[in-house]
GROMACS .gro file of C-alpha atoms in nm:
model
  319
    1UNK     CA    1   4.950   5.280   4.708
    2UNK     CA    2   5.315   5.257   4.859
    3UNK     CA    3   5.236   5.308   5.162
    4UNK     CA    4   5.364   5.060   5.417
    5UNK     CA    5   5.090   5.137   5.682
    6UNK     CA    6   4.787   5.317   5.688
    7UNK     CA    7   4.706   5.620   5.908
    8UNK     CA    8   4.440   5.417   6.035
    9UNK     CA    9   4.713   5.153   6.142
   10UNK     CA   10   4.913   5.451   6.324
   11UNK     CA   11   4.626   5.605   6.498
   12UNK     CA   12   4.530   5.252   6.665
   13UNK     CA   13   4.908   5.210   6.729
   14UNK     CA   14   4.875   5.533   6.888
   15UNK     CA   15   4.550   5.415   7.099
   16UNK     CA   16   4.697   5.074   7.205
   17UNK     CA   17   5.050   5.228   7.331
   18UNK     CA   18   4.780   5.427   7.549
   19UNK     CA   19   4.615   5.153   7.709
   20UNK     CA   20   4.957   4.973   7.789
   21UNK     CA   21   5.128   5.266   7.925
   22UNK     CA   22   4.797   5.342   8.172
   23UNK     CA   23   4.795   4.941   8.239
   24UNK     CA   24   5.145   4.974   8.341
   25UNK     CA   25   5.122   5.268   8.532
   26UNK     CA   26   5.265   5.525   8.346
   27UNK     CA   27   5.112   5.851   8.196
   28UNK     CA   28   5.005   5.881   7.868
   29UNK     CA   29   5.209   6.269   7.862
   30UNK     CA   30   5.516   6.045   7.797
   31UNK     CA   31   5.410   5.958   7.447
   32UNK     CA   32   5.297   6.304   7.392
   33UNK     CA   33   5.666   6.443   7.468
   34UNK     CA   34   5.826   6.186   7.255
   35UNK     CA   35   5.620   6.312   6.935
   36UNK     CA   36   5.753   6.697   7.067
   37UNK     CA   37   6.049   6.541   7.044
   38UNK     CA   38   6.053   6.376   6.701
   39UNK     CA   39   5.853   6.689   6.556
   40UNK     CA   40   6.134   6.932   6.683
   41UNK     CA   41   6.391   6.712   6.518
   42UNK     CA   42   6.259   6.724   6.149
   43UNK     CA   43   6.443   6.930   5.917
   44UNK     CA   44   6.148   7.013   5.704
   45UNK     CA   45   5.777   7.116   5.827
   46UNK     CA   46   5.473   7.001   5.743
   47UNK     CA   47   5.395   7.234   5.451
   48UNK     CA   48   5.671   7.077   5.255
   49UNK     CA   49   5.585   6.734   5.272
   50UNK     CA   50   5.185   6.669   5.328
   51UNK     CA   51   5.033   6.413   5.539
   52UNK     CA   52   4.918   6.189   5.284
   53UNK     CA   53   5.203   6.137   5.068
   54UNK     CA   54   5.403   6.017   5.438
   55UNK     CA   55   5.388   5.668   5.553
   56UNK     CA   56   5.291   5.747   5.871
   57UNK     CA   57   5.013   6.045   5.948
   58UNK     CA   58   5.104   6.391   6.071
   59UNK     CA   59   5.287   6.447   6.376
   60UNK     CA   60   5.074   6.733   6.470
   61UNK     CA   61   4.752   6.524   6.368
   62UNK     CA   62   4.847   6.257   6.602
   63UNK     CA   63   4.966   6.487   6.858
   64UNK     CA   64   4.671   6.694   6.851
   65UNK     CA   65   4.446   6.312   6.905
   66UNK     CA   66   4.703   6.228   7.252
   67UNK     CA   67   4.665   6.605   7.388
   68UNK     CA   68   4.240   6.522   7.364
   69UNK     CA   69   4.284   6.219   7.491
   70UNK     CA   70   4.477   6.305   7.790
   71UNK     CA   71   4.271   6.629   7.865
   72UNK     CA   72   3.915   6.368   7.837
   73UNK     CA   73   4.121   6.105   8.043
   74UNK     CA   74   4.275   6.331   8.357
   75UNK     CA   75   4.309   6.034   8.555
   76UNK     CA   76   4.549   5.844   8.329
   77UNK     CA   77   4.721   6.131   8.216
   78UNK     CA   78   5.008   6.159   8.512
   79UNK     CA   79   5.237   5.882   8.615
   80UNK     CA   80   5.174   5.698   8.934
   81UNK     CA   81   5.448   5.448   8.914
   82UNK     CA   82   5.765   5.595   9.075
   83UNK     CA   83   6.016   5.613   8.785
   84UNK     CA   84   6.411   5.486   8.867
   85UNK     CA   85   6.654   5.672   8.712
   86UNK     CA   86   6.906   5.374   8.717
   87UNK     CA   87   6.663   5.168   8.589
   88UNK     CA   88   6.561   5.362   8.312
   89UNK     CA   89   6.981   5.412   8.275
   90UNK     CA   90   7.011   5.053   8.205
   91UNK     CA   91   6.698   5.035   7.954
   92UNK     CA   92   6.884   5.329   7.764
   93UNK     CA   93   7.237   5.148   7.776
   94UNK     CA   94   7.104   4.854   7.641
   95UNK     CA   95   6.895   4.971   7.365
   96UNK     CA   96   7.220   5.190   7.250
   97UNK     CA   97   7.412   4.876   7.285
   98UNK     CA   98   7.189   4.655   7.070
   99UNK     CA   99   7.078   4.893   6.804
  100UNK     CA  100   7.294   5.208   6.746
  101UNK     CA  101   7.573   5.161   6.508
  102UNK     CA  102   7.837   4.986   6.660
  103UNK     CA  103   8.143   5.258   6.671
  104UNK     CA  104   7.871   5.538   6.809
  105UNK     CA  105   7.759   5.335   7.084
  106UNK     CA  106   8.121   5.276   7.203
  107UNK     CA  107   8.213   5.634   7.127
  108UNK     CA  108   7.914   5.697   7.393
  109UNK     CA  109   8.033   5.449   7.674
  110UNK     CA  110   8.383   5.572   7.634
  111UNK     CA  111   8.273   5.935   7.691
  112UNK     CA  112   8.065   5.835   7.965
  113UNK     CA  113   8.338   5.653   8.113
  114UNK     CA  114   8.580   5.927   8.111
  115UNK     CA  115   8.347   6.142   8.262
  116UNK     CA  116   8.312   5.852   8.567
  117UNK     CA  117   8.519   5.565   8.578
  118UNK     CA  118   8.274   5.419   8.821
  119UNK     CA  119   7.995   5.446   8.590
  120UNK     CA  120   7.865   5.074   8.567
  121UNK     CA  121   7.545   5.096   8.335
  122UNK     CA  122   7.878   5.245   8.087
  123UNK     CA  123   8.070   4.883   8.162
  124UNK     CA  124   7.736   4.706   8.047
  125UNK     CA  125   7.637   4.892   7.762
  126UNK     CA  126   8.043   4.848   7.683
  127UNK     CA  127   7.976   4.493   7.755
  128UNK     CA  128   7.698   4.424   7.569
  129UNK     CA  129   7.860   4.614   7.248
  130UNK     CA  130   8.155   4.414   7.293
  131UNK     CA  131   7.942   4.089   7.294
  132UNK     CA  132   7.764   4.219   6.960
  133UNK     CA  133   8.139   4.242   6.820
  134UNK     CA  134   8.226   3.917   6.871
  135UNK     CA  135   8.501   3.997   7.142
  136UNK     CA  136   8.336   3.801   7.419
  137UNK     CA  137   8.671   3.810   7.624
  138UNK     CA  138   8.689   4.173   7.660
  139UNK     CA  139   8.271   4.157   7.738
  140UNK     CA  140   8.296   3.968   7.998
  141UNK     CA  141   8.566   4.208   8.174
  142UNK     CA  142   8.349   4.496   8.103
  143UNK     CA  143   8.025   4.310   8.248
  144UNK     CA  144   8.226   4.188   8.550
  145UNK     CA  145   8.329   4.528   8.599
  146UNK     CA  146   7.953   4.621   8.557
  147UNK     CA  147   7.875   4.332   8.830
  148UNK     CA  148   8.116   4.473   9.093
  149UNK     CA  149   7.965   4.824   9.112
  150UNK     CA  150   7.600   4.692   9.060
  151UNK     CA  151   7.611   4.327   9.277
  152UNK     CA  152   7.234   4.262   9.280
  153UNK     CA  153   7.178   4.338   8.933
  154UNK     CA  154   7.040   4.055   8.778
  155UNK     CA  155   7.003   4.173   8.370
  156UNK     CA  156   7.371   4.221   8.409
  157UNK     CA  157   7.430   3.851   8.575
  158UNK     CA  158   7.193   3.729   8.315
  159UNK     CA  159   7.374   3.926   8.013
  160UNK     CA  160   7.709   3.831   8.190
  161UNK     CA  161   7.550   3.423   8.130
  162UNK     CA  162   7.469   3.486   7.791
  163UNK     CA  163   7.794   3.588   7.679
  164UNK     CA  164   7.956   3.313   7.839
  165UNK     CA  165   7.702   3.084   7.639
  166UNK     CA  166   7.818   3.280   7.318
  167UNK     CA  167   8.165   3.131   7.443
  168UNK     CA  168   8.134   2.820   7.456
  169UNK     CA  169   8.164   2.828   7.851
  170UNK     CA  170   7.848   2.646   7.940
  171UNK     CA  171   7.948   2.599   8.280
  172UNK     CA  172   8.030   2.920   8.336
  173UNK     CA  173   7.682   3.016   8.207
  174UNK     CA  174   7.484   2.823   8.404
  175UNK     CA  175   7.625   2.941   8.720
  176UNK     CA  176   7.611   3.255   8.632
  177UNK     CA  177   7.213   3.237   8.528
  178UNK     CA  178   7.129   3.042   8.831
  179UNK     CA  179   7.262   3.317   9.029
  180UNK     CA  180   7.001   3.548   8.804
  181UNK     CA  181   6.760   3.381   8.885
  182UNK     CA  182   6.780   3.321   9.218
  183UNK     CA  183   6.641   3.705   9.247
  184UNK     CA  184   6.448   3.667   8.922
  185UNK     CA  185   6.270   3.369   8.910
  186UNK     CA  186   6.004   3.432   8.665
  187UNK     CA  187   6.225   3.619   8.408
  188UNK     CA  188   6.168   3.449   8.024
  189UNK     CA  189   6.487   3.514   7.871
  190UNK     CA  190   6.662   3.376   8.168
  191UNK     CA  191   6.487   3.077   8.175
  192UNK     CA  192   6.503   3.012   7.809
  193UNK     CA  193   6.897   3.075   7.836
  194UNK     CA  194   6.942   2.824   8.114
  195UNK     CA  195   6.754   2.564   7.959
  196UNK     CA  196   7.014   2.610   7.638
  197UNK     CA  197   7.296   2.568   7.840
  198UNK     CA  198   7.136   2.294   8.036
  199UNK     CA  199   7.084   2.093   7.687
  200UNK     CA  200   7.432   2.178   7.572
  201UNK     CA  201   7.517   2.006   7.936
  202UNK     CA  202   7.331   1.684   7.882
  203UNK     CA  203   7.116   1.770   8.114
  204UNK     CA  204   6.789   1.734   7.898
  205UNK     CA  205   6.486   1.730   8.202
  206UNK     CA  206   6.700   2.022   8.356
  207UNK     CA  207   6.608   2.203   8.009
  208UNK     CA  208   6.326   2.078   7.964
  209UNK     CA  209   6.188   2.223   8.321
  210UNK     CA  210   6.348   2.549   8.224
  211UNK     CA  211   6.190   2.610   7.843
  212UNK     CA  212   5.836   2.473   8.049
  213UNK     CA  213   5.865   2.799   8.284
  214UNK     CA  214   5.959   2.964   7.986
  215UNK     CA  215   5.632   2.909   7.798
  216UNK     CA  216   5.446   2.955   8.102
  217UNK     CA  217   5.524   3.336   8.191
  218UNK     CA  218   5.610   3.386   7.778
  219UNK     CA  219   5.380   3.204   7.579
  220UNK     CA  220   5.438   3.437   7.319
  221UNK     CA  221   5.824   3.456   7.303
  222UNK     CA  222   5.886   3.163   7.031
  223UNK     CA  223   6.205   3.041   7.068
  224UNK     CA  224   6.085   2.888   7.424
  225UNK     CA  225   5.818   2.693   7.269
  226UNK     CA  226   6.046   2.544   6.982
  227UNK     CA  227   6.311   2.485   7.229
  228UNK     CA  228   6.056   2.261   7.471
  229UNK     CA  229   5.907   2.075   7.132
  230UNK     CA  230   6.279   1.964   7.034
  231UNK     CA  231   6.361   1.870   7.408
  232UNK     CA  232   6.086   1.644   7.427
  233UNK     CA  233   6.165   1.512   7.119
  234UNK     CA  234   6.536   1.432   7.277
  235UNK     CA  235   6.345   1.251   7.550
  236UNK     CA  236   6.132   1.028   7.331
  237UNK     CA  237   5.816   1.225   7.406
  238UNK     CA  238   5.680   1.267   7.035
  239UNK     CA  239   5.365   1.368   7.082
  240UNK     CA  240   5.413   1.660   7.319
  241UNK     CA  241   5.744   1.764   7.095
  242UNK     CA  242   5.477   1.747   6.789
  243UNK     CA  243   5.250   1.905   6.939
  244UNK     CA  244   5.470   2.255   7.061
  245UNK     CA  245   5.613   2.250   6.692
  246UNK     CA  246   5.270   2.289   6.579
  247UNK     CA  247   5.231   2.586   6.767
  248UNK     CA  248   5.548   2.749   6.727
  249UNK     CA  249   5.453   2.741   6.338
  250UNK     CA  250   5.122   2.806   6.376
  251UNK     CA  251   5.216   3.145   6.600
  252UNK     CA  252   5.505   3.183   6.284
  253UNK     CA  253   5.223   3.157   6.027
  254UNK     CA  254   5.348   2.853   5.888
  255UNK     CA  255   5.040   2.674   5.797
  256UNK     CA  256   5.167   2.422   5.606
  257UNK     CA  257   5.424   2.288   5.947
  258UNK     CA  258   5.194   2.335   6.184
  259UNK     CA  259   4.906   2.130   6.071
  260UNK     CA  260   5.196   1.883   6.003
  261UNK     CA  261   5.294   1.838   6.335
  262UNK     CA  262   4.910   1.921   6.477
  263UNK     CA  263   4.809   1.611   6.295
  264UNK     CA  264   5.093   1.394   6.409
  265UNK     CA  265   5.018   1.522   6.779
  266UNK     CA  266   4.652   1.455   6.766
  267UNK     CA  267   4.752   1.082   6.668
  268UNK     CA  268   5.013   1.022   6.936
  269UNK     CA  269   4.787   1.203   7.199
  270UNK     CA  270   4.430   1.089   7.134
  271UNK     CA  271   4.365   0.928   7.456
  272UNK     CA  272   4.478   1.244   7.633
  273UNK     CA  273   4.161   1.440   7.641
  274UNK     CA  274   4.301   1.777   7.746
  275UNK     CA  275   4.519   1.791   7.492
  276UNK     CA  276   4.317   1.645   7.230
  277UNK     CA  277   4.082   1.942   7.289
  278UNK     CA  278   4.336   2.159   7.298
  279UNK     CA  279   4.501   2.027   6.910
  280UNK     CA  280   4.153   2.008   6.785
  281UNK     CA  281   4.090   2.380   6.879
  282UNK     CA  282   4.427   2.470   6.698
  283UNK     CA  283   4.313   2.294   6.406
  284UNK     CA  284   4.046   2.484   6.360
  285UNK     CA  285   4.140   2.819   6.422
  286UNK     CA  286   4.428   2.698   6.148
  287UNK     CA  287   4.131   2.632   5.886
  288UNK     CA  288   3.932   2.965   5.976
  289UNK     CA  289   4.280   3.198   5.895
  290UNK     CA  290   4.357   2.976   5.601
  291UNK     CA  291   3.994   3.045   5.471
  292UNK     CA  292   3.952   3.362   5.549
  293UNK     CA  293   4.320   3.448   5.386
  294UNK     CA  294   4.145   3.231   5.081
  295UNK     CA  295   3.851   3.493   5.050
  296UNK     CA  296   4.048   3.777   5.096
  297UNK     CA  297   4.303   3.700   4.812
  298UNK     CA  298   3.939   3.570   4.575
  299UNK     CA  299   3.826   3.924   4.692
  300UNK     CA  300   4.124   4.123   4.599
  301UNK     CA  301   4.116   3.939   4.229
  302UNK     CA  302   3.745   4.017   4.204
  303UNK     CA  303   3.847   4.393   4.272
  304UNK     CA  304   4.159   4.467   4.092
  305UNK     CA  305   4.229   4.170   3.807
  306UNK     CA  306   4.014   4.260   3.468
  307UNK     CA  307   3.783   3.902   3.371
  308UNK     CA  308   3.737   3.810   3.747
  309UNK     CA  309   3.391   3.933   3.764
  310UNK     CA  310   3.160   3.785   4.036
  311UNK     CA  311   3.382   3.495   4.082
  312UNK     CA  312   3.438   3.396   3.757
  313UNK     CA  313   3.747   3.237   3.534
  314UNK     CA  314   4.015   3.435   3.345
  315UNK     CA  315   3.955   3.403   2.992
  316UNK     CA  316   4.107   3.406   2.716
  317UNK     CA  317   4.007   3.766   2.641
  318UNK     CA  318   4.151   3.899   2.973
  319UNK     CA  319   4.503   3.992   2.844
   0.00000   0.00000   0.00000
């Protein structure tokens, strides 16, 4: 009953890592290693703790459902996107960066650095701990130093932006995530971050440009679509700021906010047919999730709270 997920959960976890990694290019005999991996670094085995008392199901259960998989699915088993070591350098620098414990990961860059003073993915991952630190000074030598050995790297110009934003150095910030993307046009985060420092600027339809291409190639990462509902706000525009506040709390689950502001934007925007549509169509998928949540909770009563038979009241007797 304490279980946080199901095995069912973790099996169709399991099945829809699959159909990414294929989509993307990749093999599914990466995922397979990794549980090797993870099994060969538990202390205990599985005769010590069973499967069903775990929050997540066996690892030879789900490693025994990949290795069928791959053997029914030869085509999709191998890798046919060439893999860059640098690249996949800078994926592991940053991930050690952001989540390891702080001291570790610079214990790691230092040793790294030792080893080659010209190592550069060590300067960003250095960097990038630095920034989560707070030192922002010493960051940004580490991520220039980064930027000299690695010129046309544009996650390090754009990390190099961000920490000048953290700064306070807005102008600093923009040039540098201009320069970012100038070879990465399309990328979210960089967009979103130039559109911050654009607002802290003054320069409001600058920002408001930037969150737009934001949305567009993200329409999932929220902070993009709150970001473009407050600009237009700052430029008067309350029915399109209304309107992306609705569904920034509607994607948050935030019922209550979002048909708020849904409601407001279906007043300011009624002659606008498109959108109209569009709010209306929000609205209602609003009231389907907020009834269906209704009967779920009715039917979990029904099931599990003594009195509430077929629908009916507490009484008096129930306790």
């Amino acid at each position: 009953l304490t279980l946080k997920y199901s095995r069912e959960n973790e099996e169709e976890a399991d099945q829809v890592g699959l159909k990414y990694l294929t989509k993307a290019g990749y093999g599914g005999e990466g995922l397979l290693k990794v549980l090797q991996k993870i099994r060969a670094k538990r202390w205990f085995g599985p005769e010590h703790i069973p499967s069903y008392v775990t929050t997540h199901p066996a690892i030879e259960a789900r490693m025994a459902y990949l290795d069928t998989w791959i053997e029914t699915h030869p085509g999709a088993a191998q890798s046919v996107r060439p893999v860059d070591p640098a690249e996949f350098g800078k994926v592991r620098a940053k991930l050690i960066a952001i989540y390891a414990d702080a001291e570790e990961a610079h214990s790691i860059f230092d040793s790294q650095l030792r080893k080659d003073p010209e190592d550069a993915l060590a300067y960003y991952g250095k960097g990038l701990v630095l920034n989560r630190d707070g030192k922002r000074q010493e960051a940004v030598k580490n991520l220039k130093r980064a930027l000299q050995l690695r010129p046309l790297d544009t996650d390090i110009v754009r990390d190099l932006g961000k920490n000048y934003f953290h700064m306070g150095d807005y102008a600093s910030a923009l040039k540098a995530l201009k320069g970012a993307l100038a070879f990465s046009p399309n990328d979210p985060e960089g967009c979103f971050l130039l559109g911050r420092a654009q607002t802290e600027m003054g320069d409001l339809q600058g920002a408001l440009n930037s969150f737009k291409i934001t949305v567009k190639n993200a329409p999932d990462y929220l902070p993009g679509t709150y970001y473009l509902g407050e600009t237009y706000g700052k430029l008067g525009n309350l029915g399109e700021a209304h309107y992306h506040l609705g569904l920034y709390y509607k994607k948050r689950g935030q019922f209550k906010n979002a048909k708020f502001h849904l409601n407001r934007a279906l007043n300011l925007l009624a002659k606008d047919t498109e959108r109209r549509l569009s709010i209306e169509k929000a609205l209602k998928e609003l009231s389907e999730v907020q009834e269906h949540d209704r009967n779920e909770k009715s039917a979990w009563y029904r099931s599990r709270v003594p009195g509430w038979q077929n629908g009916g009241p507490l009484n008096s007797q129930t306790f």
